Coordinates of N, CA, C and O in Angstrom, one line a residue:
X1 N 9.2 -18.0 -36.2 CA 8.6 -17.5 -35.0 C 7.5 -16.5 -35.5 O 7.4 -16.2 -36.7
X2 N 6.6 -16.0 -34.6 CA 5.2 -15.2 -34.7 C 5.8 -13.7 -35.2 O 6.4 -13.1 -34.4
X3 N 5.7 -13.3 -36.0 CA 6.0 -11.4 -36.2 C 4.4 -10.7 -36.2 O 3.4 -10.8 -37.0
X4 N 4.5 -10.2 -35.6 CA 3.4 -8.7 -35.2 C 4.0 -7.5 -36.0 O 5.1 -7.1 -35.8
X5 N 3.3 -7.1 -36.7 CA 3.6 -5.8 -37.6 C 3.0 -4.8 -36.6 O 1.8 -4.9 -36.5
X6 N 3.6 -3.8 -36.0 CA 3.3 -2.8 -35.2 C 3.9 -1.7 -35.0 O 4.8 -1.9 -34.1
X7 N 3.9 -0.8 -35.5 CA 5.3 0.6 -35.5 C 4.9 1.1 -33.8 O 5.7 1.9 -33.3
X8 N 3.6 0.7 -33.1 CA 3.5 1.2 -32.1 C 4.2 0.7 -30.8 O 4.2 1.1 -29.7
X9 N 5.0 -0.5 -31.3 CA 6.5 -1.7 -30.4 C 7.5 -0.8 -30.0 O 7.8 0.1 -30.8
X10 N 8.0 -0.8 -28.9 CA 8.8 -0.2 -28.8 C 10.3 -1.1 -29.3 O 10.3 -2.3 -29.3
X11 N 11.4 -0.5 -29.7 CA 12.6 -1.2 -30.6 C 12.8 -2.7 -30.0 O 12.8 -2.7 -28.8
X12 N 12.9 -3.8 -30.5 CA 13.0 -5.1 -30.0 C 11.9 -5.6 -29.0 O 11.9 -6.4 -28.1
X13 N 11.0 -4.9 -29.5 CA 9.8 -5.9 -28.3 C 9.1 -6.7 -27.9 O 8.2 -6.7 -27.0
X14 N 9.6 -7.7 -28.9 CA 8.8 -9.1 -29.5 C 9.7 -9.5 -28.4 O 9.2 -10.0 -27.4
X15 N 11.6 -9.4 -28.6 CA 12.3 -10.0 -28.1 C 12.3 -10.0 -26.2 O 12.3 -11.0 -25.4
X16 N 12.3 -8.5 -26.1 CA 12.3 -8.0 -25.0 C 11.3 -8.8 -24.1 O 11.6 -9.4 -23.1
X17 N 10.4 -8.7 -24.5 CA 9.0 -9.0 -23.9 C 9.0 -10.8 -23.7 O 8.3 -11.4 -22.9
X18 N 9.8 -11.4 -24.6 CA 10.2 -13.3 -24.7 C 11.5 -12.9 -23.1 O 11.3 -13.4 -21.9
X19 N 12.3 -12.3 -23.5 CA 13.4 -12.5 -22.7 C 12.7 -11.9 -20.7 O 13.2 -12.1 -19.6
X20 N 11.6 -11.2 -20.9 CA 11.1 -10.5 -19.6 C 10.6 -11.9 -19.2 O 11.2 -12.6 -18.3
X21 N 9.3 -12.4 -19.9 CA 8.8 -13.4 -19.5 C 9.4 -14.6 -18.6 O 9.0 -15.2 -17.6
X22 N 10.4 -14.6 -19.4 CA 11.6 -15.7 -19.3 C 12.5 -15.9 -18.0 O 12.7 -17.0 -17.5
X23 N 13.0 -14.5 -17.5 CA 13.8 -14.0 -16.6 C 12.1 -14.1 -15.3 O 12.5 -14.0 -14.1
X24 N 11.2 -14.1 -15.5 CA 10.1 -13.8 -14.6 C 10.0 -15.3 -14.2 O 10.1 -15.6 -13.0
X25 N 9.9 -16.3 -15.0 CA 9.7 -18.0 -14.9 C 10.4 -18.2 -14.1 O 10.2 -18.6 -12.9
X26 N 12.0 -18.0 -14.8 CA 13.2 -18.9 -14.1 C 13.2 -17.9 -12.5 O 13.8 -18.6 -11.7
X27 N 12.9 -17.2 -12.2 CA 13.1 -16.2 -11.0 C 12.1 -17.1 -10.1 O 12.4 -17.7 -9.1
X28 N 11.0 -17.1 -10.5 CA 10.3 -17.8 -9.5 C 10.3 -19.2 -9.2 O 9.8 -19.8 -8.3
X29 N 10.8 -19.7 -10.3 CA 11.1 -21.2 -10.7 C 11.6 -21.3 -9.2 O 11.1 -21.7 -8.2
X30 N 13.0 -20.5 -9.6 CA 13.9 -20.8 -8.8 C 13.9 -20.3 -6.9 O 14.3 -20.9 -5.9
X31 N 13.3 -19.2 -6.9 CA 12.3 -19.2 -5.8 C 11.7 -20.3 -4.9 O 11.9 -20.6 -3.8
X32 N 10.8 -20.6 -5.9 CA 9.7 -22.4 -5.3 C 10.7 -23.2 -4.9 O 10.7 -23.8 -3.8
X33 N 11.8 -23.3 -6.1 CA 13.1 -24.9 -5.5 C 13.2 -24.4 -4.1 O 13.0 -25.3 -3.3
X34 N 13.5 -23.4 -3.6 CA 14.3 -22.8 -2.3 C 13.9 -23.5 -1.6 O 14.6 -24.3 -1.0
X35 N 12.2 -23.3 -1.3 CA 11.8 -23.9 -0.4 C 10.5 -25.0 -0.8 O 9.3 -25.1 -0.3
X36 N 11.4 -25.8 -1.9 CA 11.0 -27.1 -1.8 C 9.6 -27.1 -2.7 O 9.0 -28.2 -2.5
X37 N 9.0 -26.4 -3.4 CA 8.0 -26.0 -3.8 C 7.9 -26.1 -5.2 O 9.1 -26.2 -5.7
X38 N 7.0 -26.1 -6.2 CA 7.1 -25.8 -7.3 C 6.5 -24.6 -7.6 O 5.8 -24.1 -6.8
X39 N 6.8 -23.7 -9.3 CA 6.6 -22.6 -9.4 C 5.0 -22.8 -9.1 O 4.6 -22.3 -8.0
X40 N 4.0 -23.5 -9.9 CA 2.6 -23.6 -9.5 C 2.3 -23.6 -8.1 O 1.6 -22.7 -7.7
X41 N 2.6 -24.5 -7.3 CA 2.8 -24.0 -5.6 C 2.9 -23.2 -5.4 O 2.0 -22.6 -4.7
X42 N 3.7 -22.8 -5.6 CA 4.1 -21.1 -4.7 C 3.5 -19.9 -5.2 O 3.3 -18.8 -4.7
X43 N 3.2 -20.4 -6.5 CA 1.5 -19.0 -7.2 C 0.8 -19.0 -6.8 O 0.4 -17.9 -6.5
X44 N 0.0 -20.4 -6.3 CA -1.0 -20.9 -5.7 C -0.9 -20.4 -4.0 O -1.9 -20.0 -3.4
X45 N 0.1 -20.6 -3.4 CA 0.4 -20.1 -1.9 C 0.5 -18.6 -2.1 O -0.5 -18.1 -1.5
X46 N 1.3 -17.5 -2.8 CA 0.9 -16.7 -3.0 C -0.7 -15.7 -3.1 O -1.0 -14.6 -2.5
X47 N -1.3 -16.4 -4.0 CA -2.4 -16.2 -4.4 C -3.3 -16.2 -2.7 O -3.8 -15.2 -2.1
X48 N -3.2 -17.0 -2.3 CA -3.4 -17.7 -0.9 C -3.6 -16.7 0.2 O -4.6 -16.3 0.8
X49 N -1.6 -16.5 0.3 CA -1.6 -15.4 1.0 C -2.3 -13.6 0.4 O -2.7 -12.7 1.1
X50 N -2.2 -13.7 -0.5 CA -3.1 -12.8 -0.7 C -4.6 -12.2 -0.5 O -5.1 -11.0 -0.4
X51 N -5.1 -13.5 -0.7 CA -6.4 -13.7 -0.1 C -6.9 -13.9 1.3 O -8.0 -13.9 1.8
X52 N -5.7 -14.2 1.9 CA -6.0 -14.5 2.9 C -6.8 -16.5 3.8 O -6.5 -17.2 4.7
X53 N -7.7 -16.4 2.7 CA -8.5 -17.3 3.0 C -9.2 -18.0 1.2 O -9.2 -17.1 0.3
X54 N -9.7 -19.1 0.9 CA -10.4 -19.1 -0.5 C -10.9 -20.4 -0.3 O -10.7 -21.2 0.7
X55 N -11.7 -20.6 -1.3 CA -12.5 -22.1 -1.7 C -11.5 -22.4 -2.8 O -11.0 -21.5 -3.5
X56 N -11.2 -23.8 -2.9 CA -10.2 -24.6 -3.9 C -10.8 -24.1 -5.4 O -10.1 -23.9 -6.3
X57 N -12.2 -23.8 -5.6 CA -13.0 -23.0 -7.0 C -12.4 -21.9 -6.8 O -11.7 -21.7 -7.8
X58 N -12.2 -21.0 -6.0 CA -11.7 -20.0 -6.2 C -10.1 -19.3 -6.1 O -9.6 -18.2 -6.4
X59 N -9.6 -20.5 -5.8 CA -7.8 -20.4 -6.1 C -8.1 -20.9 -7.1 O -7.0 -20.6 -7.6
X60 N -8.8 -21.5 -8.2 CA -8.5 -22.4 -9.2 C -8.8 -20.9 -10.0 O -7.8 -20.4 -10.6
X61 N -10.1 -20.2 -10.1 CA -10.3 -18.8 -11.1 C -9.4 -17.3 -10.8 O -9.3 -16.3 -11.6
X62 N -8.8 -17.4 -9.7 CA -7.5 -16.9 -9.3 C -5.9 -16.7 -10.2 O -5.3 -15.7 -10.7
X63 N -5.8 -18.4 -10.0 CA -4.6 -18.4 -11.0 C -4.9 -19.0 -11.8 O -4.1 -18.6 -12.6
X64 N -5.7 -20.0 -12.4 CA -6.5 -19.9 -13.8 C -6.1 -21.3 -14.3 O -6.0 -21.6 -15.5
X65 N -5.8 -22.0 -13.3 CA -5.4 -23.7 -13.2 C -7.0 -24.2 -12.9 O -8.1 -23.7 -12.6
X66 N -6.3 -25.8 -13.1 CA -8.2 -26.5 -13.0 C -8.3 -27.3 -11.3 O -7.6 -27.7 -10.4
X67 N -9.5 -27.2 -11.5 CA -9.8 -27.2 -10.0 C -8.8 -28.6 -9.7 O -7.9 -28.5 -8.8
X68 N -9.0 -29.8 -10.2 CA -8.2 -30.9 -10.3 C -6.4 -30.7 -9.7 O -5.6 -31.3 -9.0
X69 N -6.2 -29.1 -10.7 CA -4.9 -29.3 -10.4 C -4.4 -28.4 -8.9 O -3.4 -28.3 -8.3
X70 N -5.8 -27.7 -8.6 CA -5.5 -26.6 -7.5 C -5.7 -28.3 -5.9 O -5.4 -28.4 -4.7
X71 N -6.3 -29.2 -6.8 CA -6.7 -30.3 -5.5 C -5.5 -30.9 -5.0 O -5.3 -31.3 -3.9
X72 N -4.4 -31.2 -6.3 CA -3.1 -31.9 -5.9 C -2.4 -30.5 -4.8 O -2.1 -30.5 -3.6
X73 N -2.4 -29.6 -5.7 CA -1.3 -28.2 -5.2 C -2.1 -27.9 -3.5 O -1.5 -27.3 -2.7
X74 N -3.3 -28.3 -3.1 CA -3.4 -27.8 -2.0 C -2.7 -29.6 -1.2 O -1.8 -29.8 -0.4
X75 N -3.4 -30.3 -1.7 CA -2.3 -31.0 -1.0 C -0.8 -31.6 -0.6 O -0.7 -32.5 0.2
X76 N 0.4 -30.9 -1.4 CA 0.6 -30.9 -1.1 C 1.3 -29.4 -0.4 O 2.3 -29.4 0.3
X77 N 0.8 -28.5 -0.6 CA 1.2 -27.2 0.4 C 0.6 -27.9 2.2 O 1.3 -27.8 3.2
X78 N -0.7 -28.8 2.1 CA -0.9 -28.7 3.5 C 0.0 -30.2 4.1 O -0.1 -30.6 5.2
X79 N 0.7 -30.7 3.3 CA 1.7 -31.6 3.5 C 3.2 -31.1 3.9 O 4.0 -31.7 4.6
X80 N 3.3 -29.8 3.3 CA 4.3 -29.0 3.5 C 4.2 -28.3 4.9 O 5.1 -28.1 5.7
X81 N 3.2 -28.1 5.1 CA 2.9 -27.5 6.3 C 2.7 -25.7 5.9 O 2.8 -24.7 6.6
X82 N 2.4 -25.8 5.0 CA 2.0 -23.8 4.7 C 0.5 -23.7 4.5 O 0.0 -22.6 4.8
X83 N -0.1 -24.4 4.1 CA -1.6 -24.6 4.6 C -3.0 -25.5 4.3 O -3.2 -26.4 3.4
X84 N -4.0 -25.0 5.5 CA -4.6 -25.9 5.7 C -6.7 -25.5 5.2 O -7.4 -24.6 4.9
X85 N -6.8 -27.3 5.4 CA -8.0 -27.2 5.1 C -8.8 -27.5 6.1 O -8.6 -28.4 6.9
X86 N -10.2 -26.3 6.1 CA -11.5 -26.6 7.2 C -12.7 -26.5 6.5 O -12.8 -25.9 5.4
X87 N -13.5 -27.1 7.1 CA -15.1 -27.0 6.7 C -15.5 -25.3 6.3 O -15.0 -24.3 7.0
X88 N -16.3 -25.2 5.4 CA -16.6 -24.2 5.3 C -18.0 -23.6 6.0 O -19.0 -24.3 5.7
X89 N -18.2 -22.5 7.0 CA -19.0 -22.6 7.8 C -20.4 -22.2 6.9 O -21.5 -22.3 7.5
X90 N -20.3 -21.6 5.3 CA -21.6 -21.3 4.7 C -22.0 -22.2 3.7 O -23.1 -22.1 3.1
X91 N -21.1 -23.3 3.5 CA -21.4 -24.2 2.6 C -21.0 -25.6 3.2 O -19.8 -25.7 3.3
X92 N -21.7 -26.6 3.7 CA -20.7 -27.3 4.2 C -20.4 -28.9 3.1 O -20.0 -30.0 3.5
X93 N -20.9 -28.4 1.7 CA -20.3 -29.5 0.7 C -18.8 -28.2 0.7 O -18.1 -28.9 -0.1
X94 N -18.3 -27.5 0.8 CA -16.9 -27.4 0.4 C -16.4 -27.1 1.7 O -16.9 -27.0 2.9
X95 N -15.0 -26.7 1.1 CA -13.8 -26.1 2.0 C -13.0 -25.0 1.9 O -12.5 -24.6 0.8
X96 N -12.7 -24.4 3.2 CA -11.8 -22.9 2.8 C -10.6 -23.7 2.8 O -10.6 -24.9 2.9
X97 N -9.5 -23.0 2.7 CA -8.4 -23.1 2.5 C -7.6 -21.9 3.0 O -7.7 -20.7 2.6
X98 N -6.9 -22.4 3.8 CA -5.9 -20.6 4.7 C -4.4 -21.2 4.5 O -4.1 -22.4 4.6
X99 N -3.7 -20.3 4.2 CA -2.2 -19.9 4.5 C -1.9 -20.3 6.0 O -2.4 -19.8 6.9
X100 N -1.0 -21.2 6.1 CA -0.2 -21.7 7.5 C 1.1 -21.3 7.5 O 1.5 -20.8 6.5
X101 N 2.0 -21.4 8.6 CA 3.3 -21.5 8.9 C 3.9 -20.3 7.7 O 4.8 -20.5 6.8
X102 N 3.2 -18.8 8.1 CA 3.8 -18.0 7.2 C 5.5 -17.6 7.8 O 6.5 -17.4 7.0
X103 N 5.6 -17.5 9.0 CA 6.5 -17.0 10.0 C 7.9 -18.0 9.1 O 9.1 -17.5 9.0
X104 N 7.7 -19.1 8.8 CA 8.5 -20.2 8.3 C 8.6 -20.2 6.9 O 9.4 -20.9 6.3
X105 N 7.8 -19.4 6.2 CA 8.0 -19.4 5.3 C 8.6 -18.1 4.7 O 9.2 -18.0 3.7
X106 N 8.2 -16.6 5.7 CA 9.0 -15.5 5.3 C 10.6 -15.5 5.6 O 11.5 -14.8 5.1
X107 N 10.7 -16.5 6.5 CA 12.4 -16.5 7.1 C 12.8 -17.2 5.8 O 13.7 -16.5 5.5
X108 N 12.7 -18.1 4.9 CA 12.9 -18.5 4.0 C 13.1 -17.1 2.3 O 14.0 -16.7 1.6
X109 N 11.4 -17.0 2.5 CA 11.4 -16.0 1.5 C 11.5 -15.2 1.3 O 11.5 -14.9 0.1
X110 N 11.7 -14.0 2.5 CA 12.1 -12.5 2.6 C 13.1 -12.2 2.5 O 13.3 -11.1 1.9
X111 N 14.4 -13.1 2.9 CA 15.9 -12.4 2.6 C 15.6 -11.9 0.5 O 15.9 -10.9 -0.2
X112 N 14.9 -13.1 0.2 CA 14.8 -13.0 -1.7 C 14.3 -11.9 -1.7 O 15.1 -11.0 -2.1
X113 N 13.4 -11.6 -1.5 CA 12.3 -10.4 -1.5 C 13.2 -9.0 -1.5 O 13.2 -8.0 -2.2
X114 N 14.0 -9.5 -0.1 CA 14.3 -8.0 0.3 C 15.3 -7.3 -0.7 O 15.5 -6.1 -1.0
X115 N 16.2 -8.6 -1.2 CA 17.4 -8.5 -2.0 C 16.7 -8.0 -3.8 O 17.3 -7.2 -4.5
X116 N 15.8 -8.4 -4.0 CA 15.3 -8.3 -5.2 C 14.6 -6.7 -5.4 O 14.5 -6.0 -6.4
X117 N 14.2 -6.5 -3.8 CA 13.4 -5.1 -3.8 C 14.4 -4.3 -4.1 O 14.4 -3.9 -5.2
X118 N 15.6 -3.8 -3.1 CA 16.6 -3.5 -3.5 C 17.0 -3.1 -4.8 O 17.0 -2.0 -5.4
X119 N 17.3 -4.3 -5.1 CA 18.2 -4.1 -6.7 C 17.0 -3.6 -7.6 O 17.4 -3.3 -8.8
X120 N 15.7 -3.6 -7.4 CA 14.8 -3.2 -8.1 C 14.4 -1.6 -7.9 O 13.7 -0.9 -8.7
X121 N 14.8 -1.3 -7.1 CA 15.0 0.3 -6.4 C 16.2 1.2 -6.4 O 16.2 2.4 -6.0
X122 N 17.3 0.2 -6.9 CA 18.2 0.7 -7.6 C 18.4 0.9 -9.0 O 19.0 1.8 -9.5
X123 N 17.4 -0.2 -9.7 CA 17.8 -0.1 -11.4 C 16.4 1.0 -11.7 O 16.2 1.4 -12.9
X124 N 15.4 1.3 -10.5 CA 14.3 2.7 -10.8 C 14.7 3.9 -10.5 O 14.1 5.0 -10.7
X125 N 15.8 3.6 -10.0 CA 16.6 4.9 -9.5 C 17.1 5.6 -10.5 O 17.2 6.8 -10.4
X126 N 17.6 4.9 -11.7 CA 18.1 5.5 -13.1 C 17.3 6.0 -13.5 O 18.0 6.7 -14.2
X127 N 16.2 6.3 -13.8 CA 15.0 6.9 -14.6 C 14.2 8.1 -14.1 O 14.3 8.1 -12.9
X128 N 13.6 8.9 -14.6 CA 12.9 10.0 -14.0 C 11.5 9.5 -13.3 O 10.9 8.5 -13.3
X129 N 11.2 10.7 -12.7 CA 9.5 9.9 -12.6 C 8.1 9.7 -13.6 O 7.1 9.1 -13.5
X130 N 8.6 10.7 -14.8 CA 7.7 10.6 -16.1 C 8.1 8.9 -16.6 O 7.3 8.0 -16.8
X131 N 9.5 8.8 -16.7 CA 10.0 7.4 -17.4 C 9.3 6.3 -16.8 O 8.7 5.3 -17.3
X132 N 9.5 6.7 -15.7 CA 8.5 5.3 -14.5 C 7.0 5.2 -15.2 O 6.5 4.4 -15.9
X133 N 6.5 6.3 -14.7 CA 5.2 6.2 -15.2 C 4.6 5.8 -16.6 O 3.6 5.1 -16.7
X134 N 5.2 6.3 -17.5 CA 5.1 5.4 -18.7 C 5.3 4.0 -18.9 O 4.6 3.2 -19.6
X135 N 6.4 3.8 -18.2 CA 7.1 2.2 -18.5 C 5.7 1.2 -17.1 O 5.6 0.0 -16.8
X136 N 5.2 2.1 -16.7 CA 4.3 1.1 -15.7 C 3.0 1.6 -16.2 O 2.2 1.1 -15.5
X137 N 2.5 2.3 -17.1 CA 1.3 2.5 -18.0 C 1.6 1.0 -19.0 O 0.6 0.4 -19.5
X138 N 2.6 0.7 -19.3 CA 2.9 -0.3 -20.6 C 2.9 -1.4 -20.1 O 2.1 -2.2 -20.6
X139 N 3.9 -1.7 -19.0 CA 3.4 -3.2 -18.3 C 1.9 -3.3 -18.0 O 1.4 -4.4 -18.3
X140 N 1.3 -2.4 -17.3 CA -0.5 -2.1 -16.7 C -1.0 -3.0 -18.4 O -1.5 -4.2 -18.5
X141 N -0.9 -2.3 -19.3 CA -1.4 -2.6 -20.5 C -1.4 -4.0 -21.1 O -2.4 -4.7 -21.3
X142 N -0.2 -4.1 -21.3 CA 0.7 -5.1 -21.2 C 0.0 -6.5 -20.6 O -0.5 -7.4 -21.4
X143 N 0.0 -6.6 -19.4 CA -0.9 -7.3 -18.4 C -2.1 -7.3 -19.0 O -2.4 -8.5 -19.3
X144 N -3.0 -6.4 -19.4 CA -4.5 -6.7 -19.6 C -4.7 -7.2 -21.0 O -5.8 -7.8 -21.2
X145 N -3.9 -7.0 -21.9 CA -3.6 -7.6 -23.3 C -3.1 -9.3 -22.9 O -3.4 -10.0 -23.9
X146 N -2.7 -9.8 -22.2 CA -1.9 -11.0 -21.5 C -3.4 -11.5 -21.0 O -4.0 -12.4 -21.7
X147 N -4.1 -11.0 -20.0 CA -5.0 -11.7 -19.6 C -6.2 -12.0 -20.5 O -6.8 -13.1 -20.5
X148 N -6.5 -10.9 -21.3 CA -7.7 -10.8 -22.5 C -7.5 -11.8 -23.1 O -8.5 -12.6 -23.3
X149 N -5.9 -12.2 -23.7 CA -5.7 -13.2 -24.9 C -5.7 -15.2 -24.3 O -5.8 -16.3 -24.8
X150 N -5.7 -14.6 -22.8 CA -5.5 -15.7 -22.3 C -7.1 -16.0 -21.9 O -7.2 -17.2 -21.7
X151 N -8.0 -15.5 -21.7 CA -9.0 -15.7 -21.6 C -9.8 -16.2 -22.7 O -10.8 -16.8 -22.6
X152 N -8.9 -15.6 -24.0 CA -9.6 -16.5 -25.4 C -9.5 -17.9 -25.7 O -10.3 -18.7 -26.3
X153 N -8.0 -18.0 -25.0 CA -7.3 -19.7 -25.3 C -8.3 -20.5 -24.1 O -8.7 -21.7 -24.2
X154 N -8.5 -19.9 -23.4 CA -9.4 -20.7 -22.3 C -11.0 -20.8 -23.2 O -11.5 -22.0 -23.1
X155 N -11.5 -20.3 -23.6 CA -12.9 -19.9 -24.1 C -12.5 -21.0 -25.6 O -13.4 -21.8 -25.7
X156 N -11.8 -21.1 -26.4 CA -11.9 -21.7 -27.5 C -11.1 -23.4 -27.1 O -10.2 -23.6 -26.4
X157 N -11.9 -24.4 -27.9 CA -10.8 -25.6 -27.3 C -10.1 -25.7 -28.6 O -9.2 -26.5 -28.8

């Protein structure tokens, strides 16, 4: 396996950081099955609902899939019935794309949510407020080292 020589790691964090990732996959993995969905679906619907509204170009530089594969994922989300496509009123070679049938989809997904927030506000409840803040300065970090490196593997073939 890959070793990183870094005294600046905190104890096991080659491992840590394998087993975080991992426990983050299968969580949402398992999420998507719930309601029928796959983990890329439900990023993509995510992404969605977060936006509110998008062009299939722009869910695709969103979550960083190819436009090809955002064209299957929107269809079948608007097959599912979570959302749909219209003309776009400033371009009319493309299409927006909106979030549908959220109301059906939070009765599904919110018991998860609420259960997860919880237990996630229980295991922050052990720590001070300095501890927090460090440990979310490192994920912050963390994340932007993840996206930088990921933006190299995209940039080189």
């Amino acid at each position: 396996m890959f070793k990183i020589n870094s005294s600046a790691r905190p104890p096991g964090g080659d491992r840590l950081g394998r087993e975080l990732a991992t426990a983050v996959i299968a969580f949402h993995e398992s999420l998507a099955r719930r309601v029928g969905m796959s983990a890329a679906e439900s990023r993509v619907l995510t992404k969605l609902n977060e936006l509110g509204v998008a062009t299939p170009s722009r869910l695709a530089q969103e979550t960083g899939l190819t436009t090809g594969a955002i064209t299957g994922i929107v269809d079948r989300l608007e097959k599912a019935g979570y959302a749909r496509r219209e003309p776009n009123p400033d371009d009319r070679r493309s299409l927006l794309v909106r979030p549908d049938n959220q109301d059906r989809l939070f009765a599904h997904m919110g018991p998860v949510f609420a259960s997860l927030s919880a237990a996630m506000s229980d295991m922050a409840s052990r720590y001070t407020p300095e501890e927090l803040a460090v440990a979310a300065r490192y994920v912050e970090d963390m994340t932007r080292v993840l996206r930088a490196e990921t933006m190299k593997l995209k940039a080189k073939p």
